[in-house]
Amino acid sequence: MLTLVLEDDGTVVDSEAFFQSLPTNTPFMVLEKGDVWTPSKLVLPSFRQPRRSGIAKLSFDLYKLNPKDFLGCLTVKATLYEIYTLSYDIKCTRAKYFLMSLLRCFMYMAKLTGQVLLCASTYVLRYIGDEECSS
């Protein structure tokens, strides 16, 4: 089990209503079973160092357009120097159809392989039987 808490004060986010009431860009922390939230370094807010986010930030967002979708969609977002943003949306709406077609192809190949093995074993048995009769 995982527990979602606020990174600042360790408040447990246990309902959808509480989650929706939080402001955007609220930092969270995920705790595994048995983990306990502990406060980070004690720094007064007036002396807090500005957060450096680095050169680039890459995020992935996986979502479904329809609850019956098999895979859904994937959004990849890259932010450079907190100024430039590039995002790409990959829609996997036909993935279920593709996987079903692939499985049908594998089933056909397995059936064909079975037929070839049956025919080959029949010929082998006939060949062995003919040699025994001629001996």
Short mmCIF file of C-alpha atoms in Angstrom, two decimals:
data_model
loop_
_atom_site.label_atom_id
_atom_site.label_comp_id
_atom_site.label_asym_id
_atom_site.label_seq_id
_atom_site.Cartn_x
_atom_site.Cartn_y
_atom_site.Cartn_z
CA MET A 1 0.00 0.00 0.00
CA LEU A 2 1.10 3.54 -0.74
CA THR A 3 0.15 6.71 1.14
CA LEU A 4 0.12 10.17 -0.42
CA VAL A 5 1.11 13.03 1.93
CA LEU A 6 1.89 16.72 1.55
CA GLU A 7 5.64 17.22 1.41
CA ASP A 8 5.56 20.39 3.51
CA ASP A 9 3.75 19.15 6.62
CA GLY A 10 3.00 15.45 6.15
CA THR A 11 -0.80 15.79 5.95
CA VAL A 12 -2.31 12.60 4.51
CA VAL A 13 -4.27 13.11 1.29
CA ASP A 14 -7.05 10.57 1.83
CA SER A 15 -9.96 11.88 -0.22
CA GLU A 16 -10.58 13.14 -3.73
CA ALA A 17 -12.27 16.28 -2.37
CA PHE A 18 -9.19 17.22 -0.31
CA PHE A 19 -6.93 16.51 -3.31
CA GLN A 20 -9.04 18.76 -5.57
CA SER A 21 -8.99 21.58 -2.98
CA LEU A 22 -5.18 21.81 -3.00
CA PRO A 23 -3.53 24.56 -5.07
CA THR A 24 -1.70 23.68 -8.26
CA ASN A 25 1.97 22.68 -8.03
CA THR A 26 1.56 21.40 -4.48
CA PRO A 27 4.51 19.09 -3.70
CA PHE A 28 3.55 15.56 -2.62
CA MET A 29 5.45 12.63 -1.17
CA VAL A 30 4.54 8.96 -1.61
CA LEU A 31 5.17 6.75 1.42
CA GLU A 32 5.33 2.97 1.26
CA LYS A 33 3.80 0.81 3.97
CA GLY A 34 5.81 1.27 7.18
CA ASP A 35 7.42 4.58 6.07
CA VAL A 36 6.85 7.66 8.24
CA TRP A 37 6.96 11.28 7.08
CA THR A 38 9.71 13.33 8.72
CA PRO A 39 10.23 17.06 8.21
CA SER A 40 13.11 18.13 6.02
CA LYS A 41 15.81 20.53 7.25
CA LEU A 42 14.43 23.20 9.53
CA VAL A 43 14.75 26.41 7.50
CA LEU A 44 12.84 29.56 8.23
CA PRO A 45 10.76 30.71 5.25
CA SER A 46 12.47 34.11 5.05
CA PHE A 47 15.89 32.44 4.71
CA ARG A 48 14.80 29.73 2.30
CA GLN A 49 17.06 29.33 -0.72
CA PRO A 50 15.41 29.65 -4.14
CA ARG A 51 14.69 26.26 -5.67
CA ARG A 52 16.75 25.43 -8.70
CA SER A 53 14.95 23.30 -11.18
CA GLY A 54 17.87 22.61 -13.47
CA ILE A 55 18.15 22.78 -17.21
CA ALA A 56 15.41 20.42 -18.33
CA LYS A 57 12.34 18.75 -16.92
CA LEU A 58 10.72 15.74 -18.60
CA SER A 59 7.27 14.52 -17.62
CA PHE A 60 5.01 11.72 -18.81
CA ASP A 61 1.22 11.71 -18.47
CA LEU A 62 -0.71 8.51 -19.18
CA TYR A 63 -4.48 8.88 -19.50
CA LYS A 64 -7.53 7.31 -21.14
CA LEU A 65 -10.11 9.06 -23.29
CA ASN A 66 -12.63 6.31 -22.61
CA PRO A 67 -12.74 3.93 -19.62
CA LYS A 68 -13.02 0.98 -22.02
CA ASP A 69 -9.77 1.85 -23.82
CA PHE A 70 -7.03 -0.75 -23.53
CA LEU A 71 -3.94 1.49 -23.32
CA GLY A 72 -5.10 5.08 -23.68
CA CYS A 73 -2.86 8.01 -24.55
CA LEU A 74 0.56 9.23 -23.51
CA THR A 75 1.70 12.85 -23.32
CA VAL A 76 5.43 13.57 -23.16
CA LYS A 77 6.32 17.10 -22.05
CA ALA A 78 9.82 18.59 -21.97
CA THR A 79 10.58 21.99 -20.40
CA LEU A 80 13.95 23.64 -21.04
CA TYR A 81 15.28 26.41 -18.79
CA GLU A 82 11.70 26.91 -17.46
CA ILE A 83 11.02 28.96 -20.61
CA TYR A 84 10.60 26.64 -23.58
CA THR A 85 8.06 23.84 -23.50
CA LEU A 86 7.68 21.04 -26.00
CA SER A 87 4.96 18.43 -25.71
CA TYR A 88 3.89 15.48 -27.83
CA ASP A 89 0.65 13.53 -27.50
CA ILE A 90 0.69 9.86 -28.54
CA LYS A 91 -2.78 8.39 -28.98
CA CYS A 92 -2.90 4.61 -28.68
CA THR A 93 -6.59 4.21 -29.49
CA ARG A 94 -5.97 1.45 -32.07
CA ALA A 95 -3.61 -0.58 -29.85
CA LYS A 96 -6.32 -3.09 -28.89
CA TYR A 97 -7.14 -3.71 -32.57
CA PHE A 98 -3.43 -4.11 -33.37
CA LEU A 99 -2.87 -6.59 -30.51
CA MET A 100 -5.94 -8.62 -31.52
CA SER A 101 -4.68 -8.79 -35.11
CA LEU A 102 -1.25 -9.85 -33.88
CA LEU A 103 -2.77 -12.61 -31.73
CA ARG A 104 -4.86 -13.82 -34.68
CA CYS A 105 -1.68 -14.01 -36.77
CA PHE A 106 0.13 -16.01 -34.05
CA MET A 107 -2.84 -18.38 -33.76
CA TYR A 108 -2.86 -18.93 -37.53
CA MET A 109 0.91 -19.59 -37.53
CA ALA A 110 0.52 -22.08 -34.64
CA LYS A 111 -2.28 -23.87 -36.49
CA LEU A 112 -0.22 -24.00 -39.68
CA THR A 113 2.82 -25.34 -37.77
CA GLY A 114 0.66 -28.04 -36.17
CA GLN A 115 -0.67 -29.13 -39.58
CA VAL A 116 2.84 -29.30 -41.05
CA LEU A 117 4.05 -31.40 -38.09
CA LEU A 118 1.10 -33.80 -38.45
CA CYS A 119 1.71 -34.23 -42.18
CA ALA A 120 5.45 -34.72 -41.66
CA SER A 121 4.90 -37.32 -38.93
CA THR A 122 2.44 -39.20 -41.18
CA TYR A 123 5.02 -39.40 -43.96
CA VAL A 124 7.74 -40.48 -41.51
CA LEU A 125 5.50 -43.27 -40.16
CA ARG A 126 4.67 -44.44 -43.72
CA TYR A 127 8.36 -44.46 -44.62
CA ILE A 128 9.26 -46.46 -41.49
CA GLY A 129 6.34 -48.85 -42.12
CA ASP A 130 7.41 -49.47 -45.75
CA GLU A 131 10.98 -50.33 -44.66
CA GLU A 132 9.70 -52.82 -42.05
CA CYS A 133 7.50 -54.60 -44.61
CA SER A 134 10.31 -54.92 -47.16
CA SER A 135 12.70 -56.42 -44.56
#
